[in-house]
mmCIF file of N, CA, C and O in Angstrom:
data_model
loop_
_atom_site.group_PDB
_atom_site.id
_atom_site.type_symbol
_atom_site.label_atom_id
_atom_site.label_comp_id
_atom_site.label_asym_id
_atom_site.label_seq_id
_atom_site.Cartn_x
_atom_site.Cartn_y
_atom_site.Cartn_z
ATOM 1 N N MET A 1 10.103 -15.625 24.995
ATOM 2 C CA MET A 1 9.671 -15.431 23.621
ATOM 3 C C MET A 1 8.148 -15.334 23.613
ATOM 4 O O MET A 1 7.455 -16.196 24.130
ATOM 5 N N SER A 2 7.602 -14.277 23.043
ATOM 6 C CA SER A 2 6.159 -14.081 23.032
ATOM 7 C C SER A 2 5.522 -14.812 21.860
ATOM 8 O O SER A 2 6.153 -15.087 20.847
ATOM 9 N N ASP A 3 4.250 -15.134 22.040
ATOM 10 C CA ASP A 3 3.514 -15.813 20.983
ATOM 11 C C ASP A 3 3.323 -14.869 19.808
ATOM 12 O O ASP A 3 3.201 -13.662 19.984
ATOM 13 N N PRO A 4 3.269 -15.420 18.592
ATOM 14 C CA PRO A 4 3.045 -14.559 17.430
ATOM 15 C C PRO A 4 1.619 -14.011 17.431
ATOM 16 O O PRO A 4 0.701 -14.603 17.990
ATOM 17 N N LEU A 5 1.452 -12.885 16.811
ATOM 18 C CA LEU A 5 0.158 -12.251 16.643
ATOM 19 C C LEU A 5 -0.551 -12.955 15.496
ATOM 20 O O LEU A 5 0.001 -13.108 14.415
ATOM 21 N N ARG A 6 -1.781 -13.386 15.715
ATOM 22 C CA ARG A 6 -2.541 -14.104 14.685
ATOM 23 C C ARG A 6 -3.598 -13.163 14.124
ATOM 24 O O ARG A 6 -4.393 -12.594 14.855
ATOM 25 N N ILE A 7 -3.578 -12.995 12.801
ATOM 26 C CA ILE A 7 -4.461 -12.052 12.117
ATOM 27 C C ILE A 7 -5.169 -12.791 10.994
ATOM 28 O O ILE A 7 -4.573 -13.611 10.303
ATOM 29 N N THR A 8 -6.452 -12.464 10.787
ATOM 30 C CA THR A 8 -7.211 -12.998 9.658
ATOM 31 C C THR A 8 -7.539 -11.845 8.722
ATOM 32 O O THR A 8 -8.105 -10.837 9.142
ATOM 33 N N CYS A 9 -7.160 -11.977 7.460
ATOM 34 C CA CYS A 9 -7.408 -10.941 6.461
ATOM 35 C C CYS A 9 -8.911 -10.834 6.215
ATOM 36 O O CYS A 9 -9.570 -11.838 5.949
ATOM 37 N N PRO A 10 -9.470 -9.611 6.283
ATOM 38 C CA PRO A 10 -10.914 -9.464 6.096
ATOM 39 C C PRO A 10 -11.383 -9.684 4.659
ATOM 40 O O PRO A 10 -12.531 -10.022 4.434
ATOM 41 N N CYS A 11 -10.502 -9.539 3.683
ATOM 42 C CA CYS A 11 -10.958 -9.663 2.296
ATOM 43 C C CYS A 11 -10.780 -11.074 1.737
ATOM 44 O O CYS A 11 -11.609 -11.538 0.972
ATOM 45 N N CYS A 12 -9.721 -11.784 2.116
ATOM 46 C CA CYS A 12 -9.486 -13.109 1.530
ATOM 47 C C CYS A 12 -9.489 -14.235 2.557
ATOM 48 O O CYS A 12 -9.294 -15.391 2.201
ATOM 49 N N SER A 13 -9.649 -13.895 3.841
ATOM 50 C CA SER A 13 -9.713 -14.863 4.944
ATOM 51 C C SER A 13 -8.417 -15.644 5.140
ATOM 52 O O SER A 13 -8.425 -16.715 5.734
ATOM 53 N N THR A 14 -7.298 -15.129 4.668
ATOM 54 C CA THR A 14 -6.010 -15.755 4.916
ATOM 55 C C THR A 14 -5.626 -15.513 6.369
ATOM 56 O O THR A 14 -5.761 -14.407 6.879
ATOM 57 N N ARG A 15 -5.157 -16.555 7.047
ATOM 58 C CA ARG A 15 -4.724 -16.423 8.435
ATOM 59 C C ARG A 15 -3.212 -16.242 8.456
ATOM 60 O O ARG A 15 -2.470 -17.049 7.893
ATOM 61 N N LEU A 16 -2.748 -15.182 9.125
ATOM 62 C CA LEU A 16 -1.326 -14.865 9.197
ATOM 63 C C LEU A 16 -0.842 -14.976 10.632
ATOM 64 O O LEU A 16 -1.557 -14.613 11.568
ATOM 65 N N ALA A 17 0.390 -15.435 10.800
ATOM 66 C CA ALA A 17 1.076 -15.418 12.078
ATOM 67 C C ALA A 17 2.222 -14.427 11.931
ATOM 68 O O ALA A 17 3.102 -14.598 11.088
ATOM 69 N N VAL A 18 2.207 -13.355 12.746
ATOM 70 C CA VAL A 18 3.171 -12.262 12.622
ATOM 71 C C VAL A 18 4.000 -12.180 13.894
ATOM 72 O O VAL A 18 3.465 -12.217 15.012
ATOM 73 N N ASP A 19 5.322 -12.076 13.742
ATOM 74 C CA ASP A 19 6.215 -11.912 14.876
ATOM 75 C C ASP A 19 5.981 -10.542 15.492
ATOM 76 O O ASP A 19 5.985 -9.524 14.796
ATOM 77 N N ARG A 20 5.754 -10.506 16.786
ATOM 78 C CA ARG A 20 5.442 -9.236 17.461
ATOM 79 C C ARG A 20 6.629 -8.277 17.481
ATOM 80 O O ARG A 20 6.458 -7.077 17.388
ATOM 81 N N ALA A 21 7.830 -8.782 17.578
ATOM 82 C CA ALA A 21 9.003 -7.924 17.684
ATOM 83 C C ALA A 21 9.417 -7.332 16.338
ATOM 84 O O ALA A 21 9.666 -6.136 16.226
ATOM 85 N N SER A 22 9.485 -8.158 15.308
ATOM 86 C CA SER A 22 10.011 -7.689 14.027
ATOM 87 C C SER A 22 8.936 -7.317 13.021
ATOM 88 O O SER A 22 9.199 -6.616 12.055
ATOM 89 N N GLY A 23 7.712 -7.829 13.205
ATOM 90 C CA GLY A 23 6.655 -7.562 12.240
ATOM 91 C C GLY A 23 6.710 -8.469 11.023
ATOM 92 O O GLY A 23 5.931 -8.307 10.089
ATOM 93 N N GLU A 24 7.594 -9.449 11.034
ATOM 94 C CA GLU A 24 7.730 -10.369 9.909
ATOM 95 C C GLU A 24 6.610 -11.406 9.939
ATOM 96 O O GLU A 24 6.181 -11.845 11.002
ATOM 97 N N ILE A 25 6.152 -11.804 8.758
ATOM 98 C CA ILE A 25 5.133 -12.841 8.651
ATOM 99 C C ILE A 25 5.819 -14.191 8.818
ATOM 100 O O ILE A 25 6.727 -14.540 8.059
ATOM 101 N N LEU A 26 5.383 -14.937 9.830
ATOM 102 C CA LEU A 26 5.979 -16.231 10.111
ATOM 103 C C LEU A 26 5.317 -17.342 9.303
ATOM 104 O O LEU A 26 5.984 -18.278 8.858
ATOM 105 N N SER A 27 3.997 -17.261 9.145
ATOM 106 C CA SER A 27 3.298 -18.262 8.347
ATOM 107 C C SER A 27 1.997 -17.682 7.832
ATOM 108 O O SER A 27 1.500 -16.688 8.346
ATOM 109 N N GLU A 28 1.461 -18.331 6.800
ATOM 110 C CA GLU A 28 0.168 -17.938 6.267
ATOM 111 C C GLU A 28 -0.597 -19.188 5.870
ATOM 112 O O GLU A 28 -0.010 -20.162 5.406
ATOM 113 N N GLU A 29 -1.894 -19.153 6.108
ATOM 114 C CA GLU A 29 -2.766 -20.265 5.742
ATOM 115 C C GLU A 29 -3.882 -19.699 4.890
ATOM 116 O O GLU A 29 -4.749 -18.986 5.381
ATOM 117 N N ARG A 30 -3.841 -20.007 3.609
ATOM 118 C CA ARG A 30 -4.885 -19.532 2.702
ATOM 119 C C ARG A 30 -6.058 -20.504 2.730
ATOM 120 O O ARG A 30 -5.846 -21.710 2.811
ATOM 121 N N PRO A 31 -7.266 -19.982 2.638
ATOM 122 C CA PRO A 31 -8.426 -20.889 2.649
ATOM 123 C C PRO A 31 -8.456 -21.725 1.373
ATOM 124 O O PRO A 31 -8.023 -21.292 0.309
ATOM 125 N N LYS A 32 -8.965 -22.925 1.509
ATOM 126 C CA LYS A 32 -9.080 -23.833 0.365
ATOM 127 C C LYS A 32 -10.211 -23.374 -0.538
ATOM 128 O O LYS A 32 -11.215 -22.832 -0.095
ATOM 129 N N ALA A 33 -10.047 -23.615 -1.828
ATOM 130 C CA ALA A 33 -11.099 -23.286 -2.782
ATOM 131 C C ALA A 33 -12.278 -24.221 -2.553
ATOM 132 O O ALA A 33 -12.113 -25.367 -2.129
ATOM 133 N N ASP A 34 -13.458 -23.735 -2.841
ATOM 134 C CA ASP A 34 -14.674 -24.508 -2.647
ATOM 135 C C ASP A 34 -14.747 -25.620 -3.696
ATOM 136 O O ASP A 34 -14.912 -25.333 -4.882
ATOM 137 N N PRO A 35 -14.648 -26.888 -3.281
ATOM 138 C CA PRO A 35 -14.702 -27.967 -4.272
ATOM 139 C C PRO A 35 -16.111 -28.154 -4.839
ATOM 140 O O PRO A 35 -16.274 -28.783 -5.870
ATOM 141 N N GLU A 36 -17.113 -27.599 -4.202
ATOM 142 C CA GLU A 36 -18.495 -27.726 -4.649
ATOM 143 C C GLU A 36 -18.890 -26.640 -5.646
ATOM 144 O O GLU A 36 -20.028 -26.584 -6.080
ATOM 145 N N ALA A 37 -17.969 -25.753 -5.980
ATOM 146 C CA ALA A 37 -18.289 -24.645 -6.881
ATOM 147 C C ALA A 37 -18.639 -25.187 -8.274
ATOM 148 O O ALA A 37 -17.983 -26.095 -8.781
ATOM 149 N N THR A 38 -19.636 -24.590 -8.859
ATOM 150 C CA THR A 38 -20.043 -25.007 -10.198
ATOM 151 C C THR A 38 -19.261 -24.226 -11.236
ATOM 152 O O THR A 38 -18.592 -23.241 -10.925
ATOM 153 N N PHE A 39 -19.362 -24.675 -12.465
ATOM 154 C CA PHE A 39 -18.681 -23.995 -13.557
ATOM 155 C C PHE A 39 -19.201 -22.568 -13.706
ATOM 156 O O PHE A 39 -18.429 -21.643 -13.941
ATOM 157 N N GLU A 40 -20.506 -22.382 -13.523
ATOM 158 C CA GLU A 40 -21.081 -21.042 -13.647
ATOM 159 C C GLU A 40 -20.542 -20.113 -12.557
ATOM 160 O O GLU A 40 -20.261 -18.943 -12.809
ATOM 161 N N GLN A 41 -20.394 -20.647 -11.339
ATOM 162 C CA GLN A 41 -19.831 -19.841 -10.254
ATOM 163 C C GLN A 41 -18.381 -19.474 -10.547
ATOM 164 O O GLN A 41 -17.938 -18.349 -10.285
ATOM 165 N N ALA A 42 -17.636 -20.407 -11.102
ATOM 166 C CA ALA A 42 -16.239 -20.139 -11.452
ATOM 167 C C ALA A 42 -16.157 -19.065 -12.542
ATOM 168 O O ALA A 42 -15.314 -18.165 -12.474
ATOM 169 N N MET A 43 -17.030 -19.146 -13.532
ATOM 170 C CA MET A 43 -17.031 -18.135 -14.600
ATOM 171 C C MET A 43 -17.440 -16.768 -14.056
ATOM 172 O O MET A 43 -16.894 -15.740 -14.468
ATOM 173 N N GLN A 44 -18.366 -16.732 -13.118
ATOM 174 C CA GLN A 44 -18.773 -15.469 -12.514
ATOM 175 C C GLN A 44 -17.604 -14.856 -11.743
ATOM 176 O O GLN A 44 -17.389 -13.645 -11.787
ATOM 177 N N ALA A 45 -16.840 -15.696 -11.053
ATOM 178 C CA ALA A 45 -15.673 -15.205 -10.327
ATOM 179 C C ALA A 45 -14.643 -14.623 -11.292
ATOM 180 O O ALA A 45 -14.031 -13.582 -11.020
ATOM 181 N N VAL A 46 -14.459 -15.260 -12.442
ATOM 182 C CA VAL A 46 -13.518 -14.752 -13.444
ATOM 183 C C VAL A 46 -14.010 -13.410 -13.990
ATOM 184 O O VAL A 46 -13.242 -12.457 -14.126
ATOM 185 N N ARG A 47 -15.293 -13.314 -14.291
ATOM 186 C CA ARG A 47 -15.841 -12.057 -14.826
ATOM 187 C C ARG A 47 -15.750 -10.930 -13.803
ATOM 188 O O ARG A 47 -15.415 -9.804 -14.151
ATOM 189 N N SER A 48 -16.056 -11.223 -12.550
ATOM 190 C CA SER A 48 -15.987 -10.177 -11.532
ATOM 191 C C SER A 48 -14.535 -9.779 -11.271
ATOM 192 O O SER A 48 -14.252 -8.648 -10.884
ATOM 193 N N GLY A 49 -13.592 -10.682 -11.501
ATOM 194 C CA GLY A 49 -12.174 -10.347 -11.355
ATOM 195 C C GLY A 49 -11.770 -9.278 -12.353
ATOM 196 O O GLY A 49 -10.983 -8.383 -12.036
ATOM 197 N N GLY A 50 -12.312 -9.331 -13.546
ATOM 198 C CA GLY A 50 -12.021 -8.296 -14.544
ATOM 199 C C GLY A 50 -12.526 -6.943 -14.099
ATOM 200 O O GLY A 50 -11.857 -5.922 -14.268
ATOM 201 N N GLN A 51 -13.699 -6.915 -13.496
ATOM 202 C CA GLN A 51 -14.244 -5.644 -12.999
ATOM 203 C C GLN A 51 -13.409 -5.116 -11.843
ATOM 204 O O GLN A 51 -13.159 -3.913 -11.756
ATOM 205 N N ARG A 52 -12.959 -6.005 -10.945
ATOM 206 C CA ARG A 52 -12.106 -5.561 -9.828
ATOM 207 C C ARG A 52 -10.801 -4.986 -10.353
ATOM 208 O O ARG A 52 -10.311 -3.975 -9.848
ATOM 209 N N ARG A 53 -10.227 -5.628 -11.380
ATOM 210 C CA ARG A 53 -8.980 -5.091 -11.955
ATOM 211 C C ARG A 53 -9.221 -3.735 -12.593
ATOM 212 O O ARG A 53 -8.407 -2.822 -12.456
ATOM 213 N N GLU A 54 -10.334 -3.579 -13.280
ATOM 214 C CA GLU A 54 -10.660 -2.294 -13.904
ATOM 215 C C GLU A 54 -10.845 -1.208 -12.849
ATOM 216 O O GLU A 54 -10.364 -0.080 -13.005
ATOM 217 N N ASP A 55 -11.517 -1.548 -11.744
ATOM 218 C CA ASP A 55 -11.703 -0.581 -10.657
ATOM 219 C C ASP A 55 -10.370 -0.190 -10.030
ATOM 220 O O ASP A 55 -10.123 0.992 -9.758
ATOM 221 N N ALA A 56 -9.491 -1.175 -9.802
ATOM 222 C CA ALA A 56 -8.183 -0.885 -9.223
ATOM 223 C C ALA A 56 -7.366 -0.005 -10.160
ATOM 224 O O ALA A 56 -6.681 0.930 -9.721
ATOM 225 N N PHE A 57 -7.446 -0.274 -11.461
ATOM 226 C CA PHE A 57 -6.715 0.544 -12.427
ATOM 227 C C PHE A 57 -7.244 1.976 -12.423
ATOM 228 O O PHE A 57 -6.468 2.937 -12.454
ATOM 229 N N SER A 58 -8.557 2.139 -12.362
ATOM 230 C CA SER A 58 -9.155 3.480 -12.354
ATOM 231 C C SER A 58 -8.713 4.266 -11.127
ATOM 232 O O SER A 58 -8.376 5.454 -11.223
ATOM 233 N N LYS A 59 -8.696 3.610 -9.970
ATOM 234 C CA LYS A 59 -8.266 4.283 -8.742
ATOM 235 C C LYS A 59 -6.799 4.698 -8.842
ATOM 236 O O LYS A 59 -6.427 5.815 -8.468
ATOM 237 N N ALA A 60 -5.961 3.808 -9.349
ATOM 238 C CA ALA A 60 -4.538 4.124 -9.486
ATOM 239 C C ALA A 60 -4.342 5.250 -10.486
ATOM 240 O O ALA A 60 -3.491 6.139 -10.282
ATOM 241 N N PHE A 61 -5.118 5.260 -11.546
ATOM 242 C CA PHE A 61 -5.012 6.318 -12.550
ATOM 243 C C PHE A 61 -5.391 7.669 -11.949
ATOM 244 O O PHE A 61 -4.727 8.678 -12.192
ATOM 245 N N GLU A 62 -6.452 7.697 -11.139
ATOM 246 C CA GLU A 62 -6.867 8.943 -10.492
ATOM 247 C C GLU A 62 -5.795 9.453 -9.537
ATOM 248 O O GLU A 62 -5.529 10.653 -9.469
ATOM 249 N N ARG A 63 -5.160 8.535 -8.786
ATOM 250 C CA ARG A 63 -4.096 8.952 -7.864
ATOM 251 C C ARG A 63 -2.931 9.560 -8.628
ATOM 252 O O ARG A 63 -2.366 10.573 -8.215
ATOM 253 N N THR A 64 -2.546 8.971 -9.763
ATOM 254 C CA THR A 64 -1.412 9.505 -10.507
ATOM 255 C C THR A 64 -1.777 10.798 -11.218
ATOM 256 O O THR A 64 -0.914 11.649 -11.424
ATOM 257 N N ARG A 65 -3.052 10.972 -11.571
ATOM 258 C CA ARG A 65 -3.456 12.225 -12.217
ATOM 259 C C ARG A 65 -3.329 13.388 -11.236
ATOM 260 O O ARG A 65 -2.915 14.472 -11.597
ATOM 261 N N ASN A 66 -3.667 13.139 -9.977
ATOM 262 C CA ASN A 66 -3.585 14.186 -8.967
ATOM 263 C C ASN A 66 -2.198 14.291 -8.353
ATOM 264 O O ASN A 66 -1.952 15.192 -7.559
ATOM 265 N N LEU A 67 -1.308 13.404 -8.698
ATOM 266 C CA LEU A 67 0.018 13.390 -8.100
ATOM 267 C C LEU A 67 0.796 14.664 -8.407
ATOM 268 O O LEU A 67 1.496 15.184 -7.538
ATOM 269 N N ASP A 68 0.680 15.199 -9.624
ATOM 270 C CA ASP A 68 1.391 16.424 -9.970
ATOM 271 C C ASP A 68 0.959 17.577 -9.066
ATOM 272 O O ASP A 68 1.799 18.342 -8.585
ATOM 273 N N ASP A 69 -0.336 17.694 -8.815
ATOM 274 C CA ASP A 69 -0.829 18.757 -7.942
ATOM 275 C C ASP A 69 -0.321 18.581 -6.516
ATOM 276 O O ASP A 69 0.110 19.547 -5.878
ATOM 277 N N VAL A 70 -0.356 17.349 -6.019
ATOM 278 C CA VAL A 70 0.090 17.083 -4.656
ATOM 279 C C VAL A 70 1.581 17.385 -4.522
ATOM 280 O O VAL A 70 2.011 18.044 -3.567
ATOM 281 N N LEU A 71 2.382 16.907 -5.477
ATOM 282 C CA LEU A 71 3.826 17.158 -5.415
ATOM 283 C C LEU A 71 4.143 18.640 -5.537
ATOM 284 O O LEU A 71 5.045 19.158 -4.873
ATOM 285 N N SER A 72 3.389 19.351 -6.356
ATOM 286 C CA SER A 72 3.588 20.792 -6.498
ATOM 287 C C SER A 72 3.296 21.504 -5.186
ATOM 288 O O SER A 72 4.046 22.385 -4.764
ATOM 289 N N LYS A 73 2.220 21.118 -4.519
ATOM 290 C CA LYS A 73 1.879 21.728 -3.230
ATOM 291 C C LYS A 73 2.930 21.410 -2.176
ATOM 292 O O LYS A 73 3.304 22.276 -1.379
ATOM 293 N N LYS A 74 3.421 20.174 -2.158
ATOM 294 C CA LYS A 74 4.468 19.803 -1.205
ATOM 295 C C LYS A 74 5.743 20.599 -1.468
ATOM 296 O O LYS A 74 6.412 21.053 -0.534
ATOM 297 N N PHE A 75 6.092 20.780 -2.739
ATOM 298 C CA PHE A 75 7.289 21.532 -3.083
ATOM 299 C C PHE A 75 7.142 22.998 -2.674
ATOM 300 O O PHE A 75 8.069 23.589 -2.110
ATOM 301 N N ASP A 76 5.970 23.588 -2.933
ATOM 302 C CA ASP A 76 5.731 24.971 -2.528
ATOM 303 C C ASP A 76 5.822 25.129 -1.015
ATOM 304 O O ASP A 76 6.368 26.114 -0.508
ATOM 305 N N GLU A 77 5.294 24.149 -0.278
ATOM 306 C CA GLU A 77 5.365 24.202 1.186
ATOM 307 C C GLU A 77 6.812 24.092 1.659
ATOM 308 O O GLU A 77 7.236 24.801 2.572
ATOM 309 N N ALA A 78 7.603 23.227 1.032
ATOM 310 C CA ALA A 78 9.011 23.095 1.399
ATOM 311 C C ALA A 78 9.777 24.371 1.099
ATOM 312 O O ALA A 78 10.636 24.795 1.885
ATOM 313 N N LYS A 79 9.469 25.036 -0.034
ATOM 314 C CA LYS A 79 10.122 26.310 -0.356
ATOM 315 C C LYS A 79 9.750 27.372 0.667
ATOM 316 O O LYS A 79 10.599 28.166 1.086
ATOM 317 N N ARG A 80 8.481 27.395 1.091
ATOM 318 C CA ARG A 80 8.044 28.371 2.074
ATOM 319 C C ARG A 80 8.767 28.146 3.406
ATOM 320 O O ARG A 80 9.255 29.095 4.020
ATOM 321 N N LYS A 81 8.890 26.893 3.829
ATOM 322 C CA LYS A 81 9.598 26.586 5.072
ATOM 323 C C LYS A 81 11.066 26.977 4.975
ATOM 324 O O LYS A 81 11.653 27.496 5.921
ATOM 325 N N ALA A 82 11.677 26.718 3.819
ATOM 326 C CA ALA A 82 13.091 27.064 3.636
ATOM 327 C C ALA A 82 13.283 28.571 3.663
ATOM 328 O O ALA A 82 14.282 29.065 4.200
ATOM 329 N N ALA A 83 12.352 29.331 3.109
ATOM 330 C CA ALA A 83 12.460 30.788 3.110
ATOM 331 C C ALA A 83 12.309 31.345 4.519
ATOM 332 O O ALA A 83 12.952 32.339 4.872
ATOM 333 N N GLU A 84 11.508 30.713 5.347
ATOM 334 C CA GLU A 84 11.297 31.189 6.710
ATOM 335 C C GLU A 84 12.413 30.758 7.651
ATOM 336 O O GLU A 84 12.598 31.360 8.700
ATOM 337 N N ASP A 85 13.165 29.738 7.294
ATOM 338 C CA ASP A 85 14.225 29.218 8.155
ATOM 339 C C ASP A 85 15.399 30.189 8.156
ATOM 340 O O ASP A 85 15.936 30.546 7.110
ATOM 341 N N SER A 86 15.818 30.608 9.340
ATOM 342 C CA SER A 86 16.893 31.599 9.434
ATOM 343 C C SER A 86 18.246 30.975 9.772
ATOM 344 O O SER A 86 19.247 31.692 9.846
ATOM 345 N N THR A 87 18.317 29.681 9.976
ATOM 346 C CA THR A 87 19.602 29.066 10.299
ATOM 347 C C THR A 87 20.485 29.067 9.057
ATOM 348 O O THR A 87 20.010 28.830 7.945
ATOM 349 N N PRO A 88 21.774 29.355 9.231
ATOM 350 C CA PRO A 88 22.670 29.392 8.072
ATOM 351 C C PRO A 88 22.854 28.002 7.470
ATOM 352 O O PRO A 88 22.861 26.995 8.177
ATOM 353 N N TRP A 89 22.998 27.983 6.174
ATOM 354 C CA TRP A 89 23.192 26.737 5.462
ATOM 355 C C TRP A 89 24.570 26.194 5.759
ATOM 356 O O TRP A 89 25.551 26.935 5.799
ATOM 357 N N ARG A 90 24.685 24.893 5.973
ATOM 358 C CA ARG A 90 25.967 24.272 6.258
ATOM 359 C C ARG A 90 26.152 23.103 5.305
ATOM 360 O O ARG A 90 25.294 22.241 5.190
ATOM 361 N N ASN A 91 27.281 23.091 4.636
ATOM 362 C CA ASN A 91 27.607 22.000 3.727
ATOM 363 C C ASN A 91 27.952 20.766 4.568
ATOM 364 O O ASN A 91 28.869 20.798 5.391
ATOM 365 N N PRO A 92 27.288 19.666 4.365
ATOM 366 C CA PRO A 92 27.567 18.474 5.179
ATOM 367 C C PRO A 92 28.935 17.874 4.910
ATOM 368 O O PRO A 92 29.436 17.086 5.700
ATOM 369 N N LEU A 93 29.569 18.257 3.796
ATOM 370 C CA LEU A 93 30.892 17.714 3.494
ATOM 371 C C LEU A 93 32.028 18.516 4.099
ATOM 372 O O LEU A 93 33.175 18.078 4.082
ATOM 373 N N ASP A 94 31.719 19.705 4.647
ATOM 374 C CA ASP A 94 32.738 20.506 5.324
ATOM 375 C C ASP A 94 33.086 19.867 6.661
ATOM 376 O O ASP A 94 32.215 19.383 7.377
ATOM 377 N N ASN A 95 34.391 19.896 6.971
ATOM 378 C CA ASN A 95 34.837 19.380 8.277
ATOM 379 C C ASN A 95 34.834 20.510 9.282
ATOM 380 O O ASN A 95 35.257 21.622 8.995
ATOM 381 N N GLU A 96 34.381 20.176 10.447
ATOM 382 C CA GLU A 96 34.424 21.173 11.534
ATOM 383 C C GLU A 96 35.013 20.578 12.753
ATOM 384 O O GLU A 96 34.909 19.494 13.111
#
């Protein structure tokens, strides 16, 4: 049995133990909150959290706005490949 892969998240510093064979997370250790944090620091963290949420929403909105174009291009490419394919169509429910 091999040792689990130990990974530290670069954004939140959570330490993960991952099974090498299955890729399942075996354990996680989240860092403790700073007990020395002041009220002003806590309020700043709350305010910056709102900005991070707004940024994440904007990015997701941009991805969905361009999604129609991407899906249209993928569909056109699939139609082009199907038109070039010369193999006869076979119904998968037919017995042979």
